[in-house]
Amino acid sequence: MKKLIKTFKYISVLILALSFVGCEDDDVVLPKVTAGFTYTLNSDTGVVTFINTSENANTYAWDLGDTSGSTLINPVKAYENGTYTIVLEANNVSGATDTFEDEITILIPEIATLPITFDGENTKYEAEVFNGASFEVVDNPAPGGANASTSKVGAITNSGAAFEGFYIDLGTQIDLTTDKTIKVIFWSNTAVDVLLKLEEGTAAASEATASHGGTGWEEIYFTFDSAASYSRFTMFVDGPGTTSGTFYIDDISQIATADIPCLETELELPIDFDCNGIAYTDKIVGNVSFDVVDNPELSGINSEASKVGKITNVGANWENAFFNLDTALDLSTDKGIKFKFFSDQALPLKLKLEDGTEAAIEVDVNHTGTGWEELTFAFTSSASYNDVVLFVDGPGTAAGIFYIDDIEQVSVTPTSPACTDTALVLPIDFDCDGIDYESKRVAGDIGFSIIDNPQVNGINAVATKVGEIVNIGNNWENLNFTLDTPIDFSTDKSIKLKLYSTQSLPIKLKVEGGGTPVENDQNHGGTGWEELTFTLATSESFSNLIVFIDGPGNAVGTFYIDDIEQVASGGGGTACTDTTLELAIDFDCESIDYESKRVAGDIGFSIIDNPQVNGINAVATKVGEIVNIGNNWENLNFTLDTPIDFSTDKSIKLKLYSTQSLPIKLKVEGGGTPVENDQNHVGTGWEELIFTLATSESFSNIIVFIDGPGNAVGTFYIDDIEQVASGGGGTGCTIDPPTGELLANGGFEANSGDGACWQFNLGGGTAAVSTEQVNTGTYSAKLTTGANQAPNIKMERFASSITGGVTVQVSFKYRFTTALGTGSILQVLAFSELSAGAVEHNLGNAPDTPLDTWNTFTQTFVTDGNIDGNISLLLQLTGSGNADGGGVVYIDDVQVTQL
């Protein structure tokens, strides 16, 4: 059988070979390949499904037009918008091939996003309407005015209902972090207000209103007080009104607020050079070169990017900038002219008013050459003037470039008559031209002169005369005045003065030339102008007053002194004869029987001389001494003769001395429903604590618990208990936060920078509102700490409608000008306030690098589920116990938002 099969195979091969030989001269017909395809397109997604129609092919090579390919029979491809050439090469096993190509165009409809022109052929302008309004895209029916184009516009038809309108959900969110203004070209033939609301964002909805004059196409601008992002654009024409009719909208765009055009054309005060409608260079002439430029010196009191006037002096006498006002300057009420002026040279400036109802008048003010300075010119006239002439260096020949900004008319205090005194007696303010201060001085190795105050800020923010002291580095350098009338210390025991220093130094005040010499030392913290009080243990009289800066040390530098006066020990006043106990309580009134006003609270209590004359209580006055023996709920409880009324001012402020870090509770009783508040003392010595109480009732008992339910043992001191306007937000803060935010006065600008709504807790260092470094506006908060100090700012119990379980974002700007010492931190803490106590949220620490740069801190937390409807925020600069523990930081633009 195997042999038969083998024989058959041989025969088959032979037959096949013969068949090929027999067909050698015949034509071979191969199958022809025909390439081809069609496709389907999803116009909403750009997905193309290719349908292969090729014939007699079994392999395929696709060029899909965007550098990609495929060997599938029917590939599927998602395209972006564009035009693509598709090539298909079809082949078979016999080697036949064919190609086919076709062009496809992809046009996926785009979701509307700013800027919106309504002209995009491929854009979905899908507006949702509500309350009776309708919306459609039409050809511009009234070209002209601010919109002369015949392009597409949005047509809004009001039926006459309140709050009817439309909204567009945008493809890209509107981010208000930087550019906060929405510009719209709007058509109306009647004057109407337009409300724009931004919704569906990272914070609560924000809205703004713009007025239309009813003159057809006009540009209107909506500026928002928010830094959030929003995806819904909602517009109401006439908002709550019932205006009916058809209006048109076009060219919706986002711009910087500074780019809103100014439509004013007349030159009048105030002048900030930012109005592009005013031809400043035509109206400000004179014989100087004058131009309007971007502020090239962003620093100090003029650190915002804006326009300023540029004055170029070539060095001639009486060079001037001559302002031709379109509206006369009327001095009948406000008699001052104030402006900011930049110079790096110390120069006199003369401001002259001409072409008026009375003769020309002029005033001179000196610029000290420190950059941007604010100068005020006080006039005595009540006339009106059309021309203001500014002479830089008057008759002098100073050459250079100077800048001017923010010229405004202000109220000024009338100039005091010239001082004709010649005798040197206390008080001494260095402002009397009749006194020869140098002839009254005993040489003390220092340089001394009377100059204009070069540091008009802080507690000495007045442009008056001061004494300049220049230390050259010797021991016991001093300023020694021989007074014409000796100082009598039989009653008032203290000398108070203001001293400017940027160095932390000991200051000694000594009196001689009479009785037995006596002296007292106080420390200057090096923070600029500080007020020091020296209490002297004597009842004698002395004719020599001597101030040693750094006493036996050898400090070198320039210092300023002002306002030397005698006061009652610890700050002035006459003998106290009161017998009633009421706020404020400073324990200095000897006629009050404090013990009889006290309810026993398990503590030892007595009135003593301040044993810790330092820090924020560096005066030798009386204080209350509290001795805790270690029981729970030990307290100091006073029954006041006059109840505390919390209808307006909601806070109690006091100074407490402790070397232990402890919770302090303040409670009020004996009237309405008892209420209490807790604050922490960090154990750095004298600290100022502010307790804000959520009540409007009156109470006769004020109770202080040191360590509340705890059993702390020790001796503590209390002083200066007083009622103040709420410094911690919450119930007592009457300032509304910006729209979309939870925290008020985050820029410290309210009430001319008085720190409203904030607590400034010194913690052994300094905490205050400052103008020295700002991110925006005029003010910021400044914290200065040293070793074992913990100054902080706190906003307490704000956001009264907050609920549990929501995400809250805390953001602020900060600038370190001095690096933090080893182990020191800028700590950020938030608190969910509970009906009893609080839950702490540690948001981390803000790093001190890079220095001298405004940095941003941003962090979030989730409110505790048991929150009582309030949160608190604490920013604390904690100095470590190391020798270099310390630092200086400025804080600005604090924002708290619910996400």
Short mmCIF file of N, CA, C and O in Angstrom, two decimals, residues 92-178:
data_model
loop_
_atom_site.label_atom_id
_atom_site.label_comp_id
_atom_site.label_asym_id
_atom_site.label_seq_id
_atom_site.Cartn_x
_atom_site.Cartn_y
_atom_site.Cartn_z
N ASN A 92 -2.73 42.72 -2.79
CA ASN A 92 -3.12 41.32 -2.63
C ASN A 92 -1.89 40.43 -2.68
O ASN A 92 -0.77 40.91 -2.92
N VAL A 93 -2.06 39.09 -2.54
CA VAL A 93 -0.94 38.18 -2.43
C VAL A 93 -0.20 38.01 -3.74
O VAL A 93 0.93 37.54 -3.80
N SER A 94 -0.86 38.39 -4.80
CA SER A 94 -0.22 38.26 -6.11
C SER A 94 0.67 39.45 -6.42
O SER A 94 1.26 39.53 -7.50
N GLY A 95 0.71 40.44 -5.49
CA GLY A 95 1.56 41.62 -5.69
C GLY A 95 0.86 42.79 -6.35
O GLY A 95 1.46 43.83 -6.62
N ALA A 96 -0.42 42.64 -6.63
CA ALA A 96 -1.16 43.77 -7.22
C ALA A 96 -1.42 44.83 -6.15
O ALA A 96 -1.61 44.51 -4.97
N THR A 97 -1.45 46.12 -6.54
CA THR A 97 -1.63 47.21 -5.57
C THR A 97 -2.39 48.35 -6.22
O THR A 97 -2.39 48.52 -7.45
N ASP A 98 -3.03 49.16 -5.37
CA ASP A 98 -3.72 50.38 -5.84
C ASP A 98 -3.84 51.33 -4.65
O ASP A 98 -3.82 50.90 -3.48
N THR A 99 -3.90 52.62 -4.93
CA THR A 99 -4.08 53.63 -3.86
C THR A 99 -5.29 54.48 -4.14
O THR A 99 -5.70 54.67 -5.31
N PHE A 100 -5.83 54.99 -3.03
CA PHE A 100 -6.98 55.91 -3.12
C PHE A 100 -6.81 56.96 -2.01
O PHE A 100 -6.39 56.63 -0.90
N GLU A 101 -7.07 58.22 -2.33
CA GLU A 101 -6.97 59.26 -1.30
C GLU A 101 -8.20 60.16 -1.33
O GLU A 101 -8.87 60.31 -2.36
N ASP A 102 -8.46 60.73 -0.16
CA ASP A 102 -9.60 61.65 -0.03
C ASP A 102 -9.27 62.66 1.07
O ASP A 102 -8.42 62.40 1.93
N GLU A 103 -9.90 63.78 1.06
CA GLU A 103 -9.67 64.85 2.05
C GLU A 103 -10.88 64.97 2.95
O GLU A 103 -12.03 64.98 2.48
N ILE A 104 -10.62 65.05 4.28
CA ILE A 104 -11.72 65.24 5.22
C ILE A 104 -11.46 66.51 6.04
O ILE A 104 -10.31 66.88 6.29
N THR A 105 -12.50 67.18 6.43
CA THR A 105 -12.42 68.40 7.26
C THR A 105 -13.17 68.15 8.56
O THR A 105 -14.33 67.73 8.54
N ILE A 106 -12.48 68.41 9.67
CA ILE A 106 -13.05 68.21 11.01
C ILE A 106 -13.37 69.58 11.60
O ILE A 106 -12.50 70.47 11.65
N LEU A 107 -14.57 69.77 12.04
CA LEU A 107 -14.99 71.04 12.64
C LEU A 107 -15.87 70.72 13.85
O LEU A 107 -17.10 70.68 13.77
N ILE A 108 -15.22 70.48 14.99
CA ILE A 108 -15.95 70.15 16.23
C ILE A 108 -16.47 71.45 16.84
O ILE A 108 -15.70 72.40 17.04
N PRO A 109 -17.71 71.56 17.14
CA PRO A 109 -18.24 72.80 17.75
C PRO A 109 -17.52 73.10 19.08
O PRO A 109 -17.30 72.21 19.90
N GLU A 110 -17.11 74.37 19.28
CA GLU A 110 -16.42 74.79 20.49
C GLU A 110 -17.40 75.39 21.48
O GLU A 110 -18.36 76.07 21.10
N ILE A 111 -17.13 75.15 22.78
CA ILE A 111 -17.94 75.77 23.83
C ILE A 111 -17.48 77.21 24.02
O ILE A 111 -16.28 77.49 24.04
N ALA A 112 -18.40 78.10 24.15
CA ALA A 112 -18.07 79.53 24.28
C ALA A 112 -17.17 79.76 25.48
O ALA A 112 -17.38 79.20 26.56
N THR A 113 -16.15 80.56 25.29
CA THR A 113 -15.27 80.97 26.37
C THR A 113 -14.78 82.37 26.09
O THR A 113 -14.81 82.83 24.94
N LEU A 114 -14.38 83.10 27.12
CA LEU A 114 -13.95 84.47 26.91
C LEU A 114 -12.64 84.51 26.13
O LEU A 114 -11.76 83.68 26.38
N PRO A 115 -12.46 85.47 25.20
CA PRO A 115 -13.43 86.49 24.81
C PRO A 115 -14.53 85.92 23.92
O PRO A 115 -14.29 85.01 23.12
N ILE A 116 -15.74 86.47 24.04
CA ILE A 116 -16.90 86.04 23.26
C ILE A 116 -17.29 87.15 22.29
O ILE A 116 -17.56 88.29 22.71
N THR A 117 -17.30 86.83 20.98
CA THR A 117 -17.67 87.82 19.95
C THR A 117 -18.96 87.47 19.24
O THR A 117 -19.48 88.28 18.48
N PHE A 118 -19.47 86.25 19.43
CA PHE A 118 -20.67 85.72 18.76
C PHE A 118 -20.46 85.52 17.27
O PHE A 118 -21.42 85.29 16.53
N ASP A 119 -19.21 85.60 16.79
CA ASP A 119 -18.92 85.44 15.36
C ASP A 119 -18.33 84.08 15.02
O ASP A 119 -18.09 83.80 13.84
N GLY A 120 -18.05 83.26 15.99
CA GLY A 120 -17.43 81.97 15.70
C GLY A 120 -18.40 81.02 15.04
O GLY A 120 -19.41 80.64 15.63
N GLU A 121 -18.11 80.63 13.79
CA GLU A 121 -19.01 79.75 13.05
C GLU A 121 -19.11 78.39 13.71
O GLU A 121 -20.10 77.67 13.54
N ASN A 122 -18.09 78.02 14.43
CA ASN A 122 -18.05 76.70 15.03
C ASN A 122 -18.21 76.75 16.55
O ASN A 122 -17.86 75.82 17.24
N THR A 123 -18.69 77.85 17.07
CA THR A 123 -18.83 78.02 18.52
C THR A 123 -20.30 77.90 18.93
O THR A 123 -21.19 78.46 18.28
N LYS A 124 -20.53 77.16 20.01
CA LYS A 124 -21.89 77.03 20.56
C LYS A 124 -22.15 78.16 21.54
O LYS A 124 -21.55 78.22 22.60
N TYR A 125 -22.99 79.08 21.16
CA TYR A 125 -23.40 80.14 22.08
C TYR A 125 -24.74 79.73 22.68
O TYR A 125 -25.79 80.28 22.35
N GLU A 126 -24.69 78.71 23.52
CA GLU A 126 -25.92 78.14 24.07
C GLU A 126 -26.26 78.83 25.38
O GLU A 126 -25.73 78.47 26.43
N ALA A 127 -27.09 79.82 25.32
CA ALA A 127 -27.50 80.57 26.50
C ALA A 127 -28.78 79.99 27.06
O ALA A 127 -29.73 79.72 26.31
N GLU A 128 -28.80 79.79 28.37
CA GLU A 128 -30.02 79.37 29.07
C GLU A 128 -30.70 80.60 29.62
O GLU A 128 -30.05 81.45 30.25
N VAL A 129 -32.01 80.73 29.40
CA VAL A 129 -32.75 81.92 29.85
C VAL A 129 -33.65 81.54 31.02
O VAL A 129 -33.95 80.36 31.25
N PHE A 130 -34.07 82.57 31.77
CA PHE A 130 -34.93 82.32 32.92
C PHE A 130 -35.80 83.54 33.20
O PHE A 130 -35.49 84.67 32.77
N ASN A 131 -36.89 83.31 33.88
CA ASN A 131 -37.84 84.35 34.34
C ASN A 131 -38.42 85.19 33.21
O ASN A 131 -38.75 86.36 33.39
N GLY A 132 -38.51 84.61 32.00
CA GLY A 132 -39.22 85.31 30.92
C GLY A 132 -38.35 85.92 29.85
O GLY A 132 -38.85 86.40 28.84
N ALA A 133 -37.03 85.93 30.03
CA ALA A 133 -36.15 86.51 29.02
C ALA A 133 -35.95 85.53 27.88
O ALA A 133 -36.17 84.33 28.01
N SER A 134 -35.51 86.06 26.71
CA SER A 134 -35.13 85.22 25.59
C SER A 134 -33.79 85.70 25.04
O SER A 134 -33.39 86.85 25.27
N PHE A 135 -33.08 84.79 24.31
CA PHE A 135 -31.75 85.13 23.82
C PHE A 135 -31.54 84.47 22.47
O PHE A 135 -31.92 83.31 22.26
N GLU A 136 -30.93 85.19 21.52
CA GLU A 136 -30.55 84.61 20.24
C GLU A 136 -29.37 85.39 19.67
O GLU A 136 -29.09 86.52 20.10
N VAL A 137 -28.66 84.77 18.72
CA VAL A 137 -27.55 85.42 18.05
C VAL A 137 -28.05 85.96 16.72
O VAL A 137 -28.63 85.22 15.91
N VAL A 138 -27.83 87.27 16.47
CA VAL A 138 -28.36 87.94 15.28
C VAL A 138 -27.27 88.83 14.69
O VAL A 138 -26.24 89.10 15.31
N ASP A 139 -27.52 89.33 13.47
CA ASP A 139 -26.65 90.35 12.89
C ASP A 139 -26.84 91.65 13.65
O ASP A 139 -27.96 91.98 14.08
N ASN A 140 -25.75 92.40 13.84
CA ASN A 140 -25.82 93.68 14.55
C ASN A 140 -26.85 94.59 13.89
O ASN A 140 -26.67 95.01 12.73
N PRO A 141 -27.95 94.90 14.57
CA PRO A 141 -29.01 95.68 13.93
C PRO A 141 -28.75 97.19 13.95
O PRO A 141 -29.47 97.95 13.30
N ALA A 142 -27.74 97.63 14.70
CA ALA A 142 -27.52 99.08 14.84
C ALA A 142 -26.03 99.38 14.90
O ALA A 142 -25.51 99.82 15.93
N PRO A 143 -25.28 99.15 13.80
CA PRO A 143 -23.84 99.45 13.82
C PRO A 143 -23.59 100.93 14.11
O PRO A 143 -24.30 101.80 13.61
N GLY A 144 -22.58 101.19 14.94
CA GLY A 144 -22.25 102.57 15.29
C GLY A 144 -21.72 102.64 16.71
O GLY A 144 -21.69 101.66 17.44
N GLY A 145 -21.31 103.84 17.10
CA GLY A 145 -20.81 104.03 18.45
C GLY A 145 -19.63 103.14 18.76
O GLY A 145 -18.66 103.10 18.01
N ALA A 146 -19.72 102.41 19.86
CA ALA A 146 -18.62 101.53 20.28
C ALA A 146 -18.61 100.22 19.53
O ALA A 146 -17.74 99.38 19.77
N ASN A 147 -19.57 100.00 18.60
CA ASN A 147 -19.64 98.74 17.86
C ASN A 147 -20.13 99.01 16.44
O ASN A 147 -21.29 98.78 16.11
N ALA A 148 -19.21 99.50 15.58
CA ALA A 148 -19.58 99.86 14.22
C ALA A 148 -19.57 98.66 13.29
O ALA A 148 -19.93 98.79 12.10
N SER A 149 -19.19 97.49 13.76
CA SER A 149 -19.10 96.30 12.93
C SER A 149 -20.49 95.74 12.63
O SER A 149 -21.44 95.88 13.42
N THR A 150 -20.62 95.09 11.48
CA THR A 150 -21.89 94.43 11.12
C THR A 150 -21.83 92.94 11.44
O THR A 150 -22.44 92.12 10.78
N SER A 151 -21.09 92.59 12.47
CA SER A 151 -20.91 91.20 12.84
C SER A 151 -22.09 90.70 13.65
O SER A 151 -23.09 91.40 13.85
N LYS A 152 -21.95 89.47 14.17
CA LYS A 152 -23.00 88.89 14.99
C LYS A 152 -22.96 89.48 16.41
O LYS A 152 -21.89 89.81 16.92
N VAL A 153 -24.12 89.56 17.03
CA VAL A 153 -24.24 90.01 18.41
C VAL A 153 -25.28 89.15 19.11
O VAL A 153 -26.05 88.44 18.46
N GLY A 154 -25.31 89.21 20.45
CA GLY A 154 -26.33 88.53 21.21
C GLY A 154 -27.52 89.45 21.45
O GLY A 154 -27.34 90.61 21.85
N ALA A 155 -28.72 88.97 21.20
CA ALA A 155 -29.94 89.75 21.41
C ALA A 155 -30.65 89.24 22.65
O ALA A 155 -30.98 88.06 22.76
N ILE A 156 -30.86 90.15 23.63
CA ILE A 156 -31.53 89.81 24.89
C ILE A 156 -32.87 90.52 24.90
O ILE A 156 -32.94 91.75 24.76
N THR A 157 -33.93 89.77 25.06
CA THR A 157 -35.27 90.38 25.11
C THR A 157 -35.86 90.17 26.49
O THR A 157 -36.01 89.03 26.94
N ASN A 158 -36.16 91.29 27.17
CA ASN A 158 -36.78 91.25 28.49
C ASN A 158 -38.29 91.32 28.35
O ASN A 158 -38.82 92.14 27.57
N SER A 159 -38.98 90.52 29.13
CA SER A 159 -40.45 90.55 29.10
C SER A 159 -41.01 91.56 30.09
O SER A 159 -42.19 91.90 30.03
N GLY A 160 -40.19 92.01 31.04
CA GLY A 160 -40.66 92.96 32.04
C GLY A 160 -40.74 92.41 33.44
O GLY A 160 -41.29 93.04 34.34
N ALA A 161 -40.16 91.21 33.65
CA ALA A 161 -40.18 90.61 34.98
C ALA A 161 -38.90 90.98 35.74
O ALA A 161 -37.90 91.36 35.14
N ALA A 162 -38.97 90.86 37.06
CA ALA A 162 -37.79 91.13 37.89
C ALA A 162 -36.81 89.97 37.77
O ALA A 162 -37.21 88.80 37.68
N PHE A 163 -35.53 90.30 37.72
CA PHE A 163 -34.45 89.32 37.69
C PHE A 163 -34.62 88.29 36.57
O PHE A 163 -34.38 87.11 36.77
N GLU A 164 -35.01 88.76 35.39
CA GLU A 164 -34.97 87.88 34.24
C GLU A 164 -33.63 88.05 33.56
O GLU A 164 -33.01 89.12 33.62
N GLY A 165 -33.14 87.00 32.91
CA GLY A 165 -31.84 87.09 32.29
C GLY A 165 -31.43 85.80 31.63
O GLY A 165 -32.27 84.96 31.29
N PHE A 166 -30.12 85.63 31.44
CA PHE A 166 -29.60 84.44 30.78
C PHE A 166 -28.25 84.10 31.40
O PHE A 166 -27.62 84.93 32.05
N TYR A 167 -27.82 82.85 31.15
CA TYR A 167 -26.47 82.49 31.54
C TYR A 167 -25.84 81.61 30.48
O TYR A 167 -26.54 80.92 29.71
N ILE A 168 -24.51 81.67 30.40
CA ILE A 168 -23.73 80.85 29.48
C ILE A 168 -22.72 80.07 30.31
O ILE A 168 -21.95 80.67 31.08
N ASP A 169 -22.70 78.76 30.17
CA ASP A 169 -21.68 77.93 30.81
C ASP A 169 -20.46 77.91 29.91
O ASP A 169 -20.53 77.47 28.75
N LEU A 170 -19.35 78.37 30.41
CA LEU A 170 -18.15 78.60 29.62
C LEU A 170 -17.28 77.34 29.51
O LEU A 170 -17.25 76.52 30.43
N GLY A 171 -16.54 77.26 28.42
CA GLY A 171 -15.62 76.16 28.23
C GLY A 171 -14.39 76.26 29.10
O GLY A 171 -13.79 75.27 29.49
N THR A 172 -13.97 77.50 29.41
CA THR A 172 -12.82 77.76 30.27
C THR A 172 -13.23 78.74 31.36
O THR A 172 -13.89 79.75 31.08
N GLN A 173 -12.86 78.47 32.60
CA GLN A 173 -13.25 79.34 33.71
C GLN A 173 -12.67 80.74 33.58
O GLN A 173 -11.58 80.93 33.02
N ILE A 174 -13.39 81.71 34.11
CA ILE A 174 -12.88 83.07 34.25
C ILE A 174 -12.08 83.12 35.55
O ILE A 174 -12.63 82.92 36.63
N ASP A 175 -10.78 83.36 35.46
CA ASP A 175 -9.89 83.40 36.61
C ASP A 175 -9.67 84.85 37.03
O ASP A 175 -9.09 85.63 36.28
N LEU A 176 -10.14 85.21 38.23
CA LEU A 176 -10.06 86.59 38.71
C LEU A 176 -8.83 86.84 39.59
O LEU A 176 -8.77 87.87 40.26
N THR A 177 -7.89 85.93 39.58
CA THR A 177 -6.71 86.10 40.43
C THR A 177 -6.01 87.42 40.14
O THR A 177 -5.62 88.15 41.05
N THR A 178 -5.84 87.75 38.87
CA THR A 178 -5.12 88.97 38.50
C THR A 178 -6.05 89.98 37.84
O THR A 178 -6.24 91.08 38.34
#
